[in-house]
GROMACS .gro file of C-alpha atoms in nm:
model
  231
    1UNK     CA    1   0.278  -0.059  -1.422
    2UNK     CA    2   0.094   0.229  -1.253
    3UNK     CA    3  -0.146   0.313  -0.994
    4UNK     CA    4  -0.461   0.453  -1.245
    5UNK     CA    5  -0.687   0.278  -0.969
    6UNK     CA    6  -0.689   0.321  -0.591
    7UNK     CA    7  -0.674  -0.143  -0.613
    8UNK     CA    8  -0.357  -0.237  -0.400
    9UNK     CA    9  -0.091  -0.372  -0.613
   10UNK     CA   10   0.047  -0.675  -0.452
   11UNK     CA   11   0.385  -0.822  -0.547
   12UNK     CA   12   0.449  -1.197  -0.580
   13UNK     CA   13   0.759  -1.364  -0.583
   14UNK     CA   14   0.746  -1.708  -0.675
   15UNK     CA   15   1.002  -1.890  -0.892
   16UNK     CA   16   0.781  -2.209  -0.961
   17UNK     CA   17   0.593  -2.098  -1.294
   18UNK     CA   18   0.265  -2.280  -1.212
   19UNK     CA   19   0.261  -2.106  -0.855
   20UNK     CA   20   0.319  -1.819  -0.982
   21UNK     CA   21  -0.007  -1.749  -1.256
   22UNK     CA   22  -0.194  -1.946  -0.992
   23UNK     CA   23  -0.101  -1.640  -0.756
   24UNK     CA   24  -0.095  -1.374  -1.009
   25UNK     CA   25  -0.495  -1.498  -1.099
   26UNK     CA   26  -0.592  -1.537  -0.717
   27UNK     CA   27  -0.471  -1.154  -0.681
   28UNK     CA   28  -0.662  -1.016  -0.974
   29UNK     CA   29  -0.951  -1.247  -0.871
   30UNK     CA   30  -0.969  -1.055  -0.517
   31UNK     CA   31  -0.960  -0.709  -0.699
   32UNK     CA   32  -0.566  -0.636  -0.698
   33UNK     CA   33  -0.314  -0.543  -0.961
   34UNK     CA   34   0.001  -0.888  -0.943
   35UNK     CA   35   0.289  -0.745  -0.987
   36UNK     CA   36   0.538  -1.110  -1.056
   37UNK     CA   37   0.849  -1.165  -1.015
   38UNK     CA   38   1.034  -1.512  -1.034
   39UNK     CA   39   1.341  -1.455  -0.811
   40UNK     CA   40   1.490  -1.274  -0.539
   41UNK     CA   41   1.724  -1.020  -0.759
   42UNK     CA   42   1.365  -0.944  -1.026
   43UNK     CA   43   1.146  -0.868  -0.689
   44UNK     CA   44   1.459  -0.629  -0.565
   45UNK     CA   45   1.443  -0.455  -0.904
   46UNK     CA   46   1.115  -0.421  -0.920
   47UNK     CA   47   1.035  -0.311  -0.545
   48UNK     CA   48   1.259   0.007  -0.656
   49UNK     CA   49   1.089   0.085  -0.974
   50UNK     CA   50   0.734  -0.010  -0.853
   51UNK     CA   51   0.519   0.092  -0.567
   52UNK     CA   52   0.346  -0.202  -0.482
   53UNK     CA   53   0.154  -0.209  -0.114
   54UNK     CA   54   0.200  -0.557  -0.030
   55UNK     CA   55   0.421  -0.847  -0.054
   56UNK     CA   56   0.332  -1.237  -0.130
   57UNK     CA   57   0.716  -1.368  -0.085
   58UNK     CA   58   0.841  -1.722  -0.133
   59UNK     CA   59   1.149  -1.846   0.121
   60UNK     CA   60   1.288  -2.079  -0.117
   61UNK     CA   61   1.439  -1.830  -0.419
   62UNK     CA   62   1.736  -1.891  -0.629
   63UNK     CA   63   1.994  -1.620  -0.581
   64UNK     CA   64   1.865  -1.389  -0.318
   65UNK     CA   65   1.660  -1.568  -0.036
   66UNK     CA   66   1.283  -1.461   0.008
   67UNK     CA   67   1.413  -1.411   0.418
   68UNK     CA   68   1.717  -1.148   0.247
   69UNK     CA   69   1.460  -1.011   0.033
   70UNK     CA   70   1.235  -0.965   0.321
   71UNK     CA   71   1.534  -0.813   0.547
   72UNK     CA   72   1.674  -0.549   0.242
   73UNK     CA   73   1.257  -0.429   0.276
   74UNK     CA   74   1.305  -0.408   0.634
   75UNK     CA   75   1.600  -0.194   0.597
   76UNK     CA   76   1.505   0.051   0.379
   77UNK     CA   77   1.361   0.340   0.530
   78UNK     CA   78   1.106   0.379   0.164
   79UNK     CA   79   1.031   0.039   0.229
   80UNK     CA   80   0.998  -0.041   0.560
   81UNK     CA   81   0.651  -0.094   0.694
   82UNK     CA   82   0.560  -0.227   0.367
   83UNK     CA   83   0.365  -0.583   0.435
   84UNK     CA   84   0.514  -0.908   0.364
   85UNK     CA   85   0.388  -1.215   0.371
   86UNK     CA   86   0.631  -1.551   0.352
   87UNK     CA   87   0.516  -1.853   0.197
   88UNK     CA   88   0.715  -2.159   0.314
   89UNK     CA   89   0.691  -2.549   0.343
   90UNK     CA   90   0.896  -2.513   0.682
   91UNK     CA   91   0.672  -2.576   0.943
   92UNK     CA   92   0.889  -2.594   1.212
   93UNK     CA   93   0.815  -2.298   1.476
   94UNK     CA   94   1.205  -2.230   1.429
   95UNK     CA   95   1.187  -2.131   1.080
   96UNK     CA   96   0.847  -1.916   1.110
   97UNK     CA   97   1.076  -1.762   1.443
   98UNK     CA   98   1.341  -1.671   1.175
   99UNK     CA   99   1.061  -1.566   0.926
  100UNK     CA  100   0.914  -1.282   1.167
  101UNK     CA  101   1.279  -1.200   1.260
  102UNK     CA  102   1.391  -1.139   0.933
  103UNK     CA  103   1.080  -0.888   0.939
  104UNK     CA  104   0.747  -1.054   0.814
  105UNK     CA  105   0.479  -0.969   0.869
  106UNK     CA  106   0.298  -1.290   0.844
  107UNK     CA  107   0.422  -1.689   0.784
  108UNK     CA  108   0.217  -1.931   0.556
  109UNK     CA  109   0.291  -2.285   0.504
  110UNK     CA  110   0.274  -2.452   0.222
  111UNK     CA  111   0.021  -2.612   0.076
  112UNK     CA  112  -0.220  -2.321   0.169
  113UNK     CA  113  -0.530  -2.276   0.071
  114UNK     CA  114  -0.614  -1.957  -0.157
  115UNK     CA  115  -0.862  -1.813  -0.040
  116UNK     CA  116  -0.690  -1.790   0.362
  117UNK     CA  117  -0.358  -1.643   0.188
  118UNK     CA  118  -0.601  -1.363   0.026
  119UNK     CA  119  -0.739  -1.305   0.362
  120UNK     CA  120  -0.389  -1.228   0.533
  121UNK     CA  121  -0.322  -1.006   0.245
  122UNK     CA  122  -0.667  -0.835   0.270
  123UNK     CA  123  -0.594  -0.833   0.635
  124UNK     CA  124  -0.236  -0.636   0.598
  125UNK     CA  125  -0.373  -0.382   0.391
  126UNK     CA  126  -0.662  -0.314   0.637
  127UNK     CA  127  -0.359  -0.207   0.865
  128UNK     CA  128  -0.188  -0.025   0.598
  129UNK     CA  129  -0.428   0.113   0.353
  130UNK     CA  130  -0.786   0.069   0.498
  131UNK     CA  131  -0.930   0.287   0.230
  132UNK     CA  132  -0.789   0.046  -0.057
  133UNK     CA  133  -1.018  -0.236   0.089
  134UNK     CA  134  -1.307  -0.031   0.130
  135UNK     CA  135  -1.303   0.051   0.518
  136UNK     CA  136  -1.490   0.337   0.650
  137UNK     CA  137  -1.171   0.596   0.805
  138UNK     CA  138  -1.287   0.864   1.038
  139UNK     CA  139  -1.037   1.112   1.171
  140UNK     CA  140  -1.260   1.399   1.411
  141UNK     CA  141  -1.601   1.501   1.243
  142UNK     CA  142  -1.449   1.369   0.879
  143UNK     CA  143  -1.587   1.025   0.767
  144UNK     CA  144  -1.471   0.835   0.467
  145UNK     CA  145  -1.620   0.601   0.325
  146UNK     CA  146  -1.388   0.376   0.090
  147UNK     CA  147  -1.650   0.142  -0.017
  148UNK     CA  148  -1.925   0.421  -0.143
  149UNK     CA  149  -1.668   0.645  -0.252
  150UNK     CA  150  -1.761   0.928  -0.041
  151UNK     CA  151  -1.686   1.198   0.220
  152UNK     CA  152  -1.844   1.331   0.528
  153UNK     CA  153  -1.750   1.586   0.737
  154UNK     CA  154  -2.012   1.698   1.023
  155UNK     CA  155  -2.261   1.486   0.838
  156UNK     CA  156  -2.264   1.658   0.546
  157UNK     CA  157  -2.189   1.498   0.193
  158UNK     CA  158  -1.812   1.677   0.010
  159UNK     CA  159  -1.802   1.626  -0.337
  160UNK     CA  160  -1.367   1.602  -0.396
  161UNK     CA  161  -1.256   1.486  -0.737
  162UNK     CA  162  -1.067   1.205  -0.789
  163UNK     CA  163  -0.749   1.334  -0.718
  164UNK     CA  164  -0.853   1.526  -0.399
  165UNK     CA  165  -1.048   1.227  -0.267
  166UNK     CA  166  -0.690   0.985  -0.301
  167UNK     CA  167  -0.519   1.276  -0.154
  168UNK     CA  168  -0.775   1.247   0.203
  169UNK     CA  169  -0.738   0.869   0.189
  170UNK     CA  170  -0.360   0.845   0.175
  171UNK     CA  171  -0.359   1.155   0.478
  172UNK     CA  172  -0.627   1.028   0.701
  173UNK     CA  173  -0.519   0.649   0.694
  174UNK     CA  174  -0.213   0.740   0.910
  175UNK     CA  175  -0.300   1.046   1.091
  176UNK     CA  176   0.050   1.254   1.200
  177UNK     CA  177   0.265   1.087   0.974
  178UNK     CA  178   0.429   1.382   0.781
  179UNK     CA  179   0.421   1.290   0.401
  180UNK     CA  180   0.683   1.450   0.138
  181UNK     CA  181   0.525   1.598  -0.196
  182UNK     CA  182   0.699   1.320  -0.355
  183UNK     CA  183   0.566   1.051  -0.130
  184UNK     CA  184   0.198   1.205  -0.195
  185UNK     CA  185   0.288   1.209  -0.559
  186UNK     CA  186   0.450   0.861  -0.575
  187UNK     CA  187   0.104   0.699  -0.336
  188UNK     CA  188  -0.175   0.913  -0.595
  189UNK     CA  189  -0.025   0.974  -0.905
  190UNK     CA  190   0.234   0.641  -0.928
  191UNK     CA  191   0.580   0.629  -0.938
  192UNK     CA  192   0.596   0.581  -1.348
  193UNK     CA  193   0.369   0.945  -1.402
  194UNK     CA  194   0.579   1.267  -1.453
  195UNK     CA  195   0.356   1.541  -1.227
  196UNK     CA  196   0.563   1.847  -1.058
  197UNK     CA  197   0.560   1.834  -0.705
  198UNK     CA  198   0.363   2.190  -0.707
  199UNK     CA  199   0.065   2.007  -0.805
  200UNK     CA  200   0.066   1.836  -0.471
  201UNK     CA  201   0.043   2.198  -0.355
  202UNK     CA  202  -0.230   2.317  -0.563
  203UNK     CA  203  -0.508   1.966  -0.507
  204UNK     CA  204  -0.380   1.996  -0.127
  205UNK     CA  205  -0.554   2.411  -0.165
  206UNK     CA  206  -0.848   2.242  -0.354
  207UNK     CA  207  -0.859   1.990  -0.111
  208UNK     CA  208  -0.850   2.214   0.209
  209UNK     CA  209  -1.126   2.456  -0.006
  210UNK     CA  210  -1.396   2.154   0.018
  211UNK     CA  211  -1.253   2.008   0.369
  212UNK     CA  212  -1.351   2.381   0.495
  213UNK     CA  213  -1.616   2.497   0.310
  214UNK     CA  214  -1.869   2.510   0.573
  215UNK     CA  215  -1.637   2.737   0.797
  216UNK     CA  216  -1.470   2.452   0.995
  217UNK     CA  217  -1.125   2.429   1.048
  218UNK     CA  218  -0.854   2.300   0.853
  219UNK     CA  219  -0.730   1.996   0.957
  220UNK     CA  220  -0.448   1.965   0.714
  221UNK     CA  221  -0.077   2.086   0.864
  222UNK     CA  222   0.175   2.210   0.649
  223UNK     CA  223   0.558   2.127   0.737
  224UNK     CA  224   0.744   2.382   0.581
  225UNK     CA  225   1.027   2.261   0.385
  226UNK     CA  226   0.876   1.895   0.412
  227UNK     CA  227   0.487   1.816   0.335
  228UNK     CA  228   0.196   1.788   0.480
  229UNK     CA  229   0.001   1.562   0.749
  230UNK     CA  230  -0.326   1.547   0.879
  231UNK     CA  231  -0.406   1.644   1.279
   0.00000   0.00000   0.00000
């Protein structure tokens, strides 16, 4: 599976068939891609050969435990503030204690209702990825706006192609953060899509040629040897 849209893929790991299409339908429903997968070992596989932005994660998980699951993401420095959200029938406050120790990010009970566990997810990715669920990002006199589609800077309208505009949202959402050519590559073009990292390079030139076509400055660094950031 690949990233052809800018829709948050969200993994769910569920081993009870009937929970799991109920999930996988609720996420397309709310304008994701589901990525499944029915136990602990398939979600490991998969979060290494996928790029998915969230997590819906069941506890209860033959083999590997949803809680190690949720600790290997923790641990991975690819992986780490990637959002996971436990699904559990332990109510007690001591297991949803363990649950945000072993690194959730949020703990639902079960039974939940559908349309609150969408929510939380929705609600993750507005801290992760506000451009993915249509937030308006502004970063100085630049102004995007995920819902319309569009770019301002200084009030003025910047007409970016696809790839340029992806390029601005995955920069801007986490202003300072340093991003590899292969992380840019991985977040715009997906994982499973052979591009050359000096492509990065020449839609971060095209990029910076609309961003500053008005005379103002450039607001996109360049680490040498690394990537680039934005302020």
């Amino acid at each position: 599976m690949t990233k052809k849209s800018h829709s948050p893929i969200v993994m769910v790991v569920e081993d009870d068939r009937n929970q799991l299409e109920l999930l996988k339908s609720s996420v397309m429903s709310h304008g994701f891609i589901p990525l499944p997968a029915k136990s602990g070992e398939e979600a490991m596989e998969l979060l290494f050969a996928e790029t998915p932005d969230a997590v819906i994660l069941d506890w209860m998980l033959p083999g590997i435990s949803g809680l190690e699951v949720c600790r290997r993401i923790r641990a991975s420095k690819l992986m780490r503030n990637l959002p996971v959200i436990l699904l559990s029938a332990r109510a007690m406050d001591d297991d949803k204690v363990s649950g945000f120790k072993f690194g959730a990010d949020d703990y639902v009970t079960k039974p939940y209702s559908i349309e609150e566990l969408m929510a939380r997810v929705r609600a993750c990715l507005r801290r992760t990825m506000p451009s993915a669920v249509g937030e308006i990002i502004e970063f100085g006199d630049i102004r995007l706006d995920a819902e319309q589609y569009r770019v301002y800077r200084s009030g003025r309208q910047l007409h970016l192609g696809s790839t340029e505009y992806r390029l601005l949202a995955a920069l801007i959402e986490t202003p300072g953060r340093v991003f590899t050519r292969d992380q840019l590559l991985d977040r715009v073009w997906g994982r499973r899509i052979f591009v050359e990292t000096r492509t990065v390079d020449v839609h971060i030139a095209r990029l910076r040629k609309s961003l500053c076509s008005n005379g103002e400055g450039d607001p996109i660094r360049t680490v040498r040897g690394v990537g680039y950031s934005i302020g």
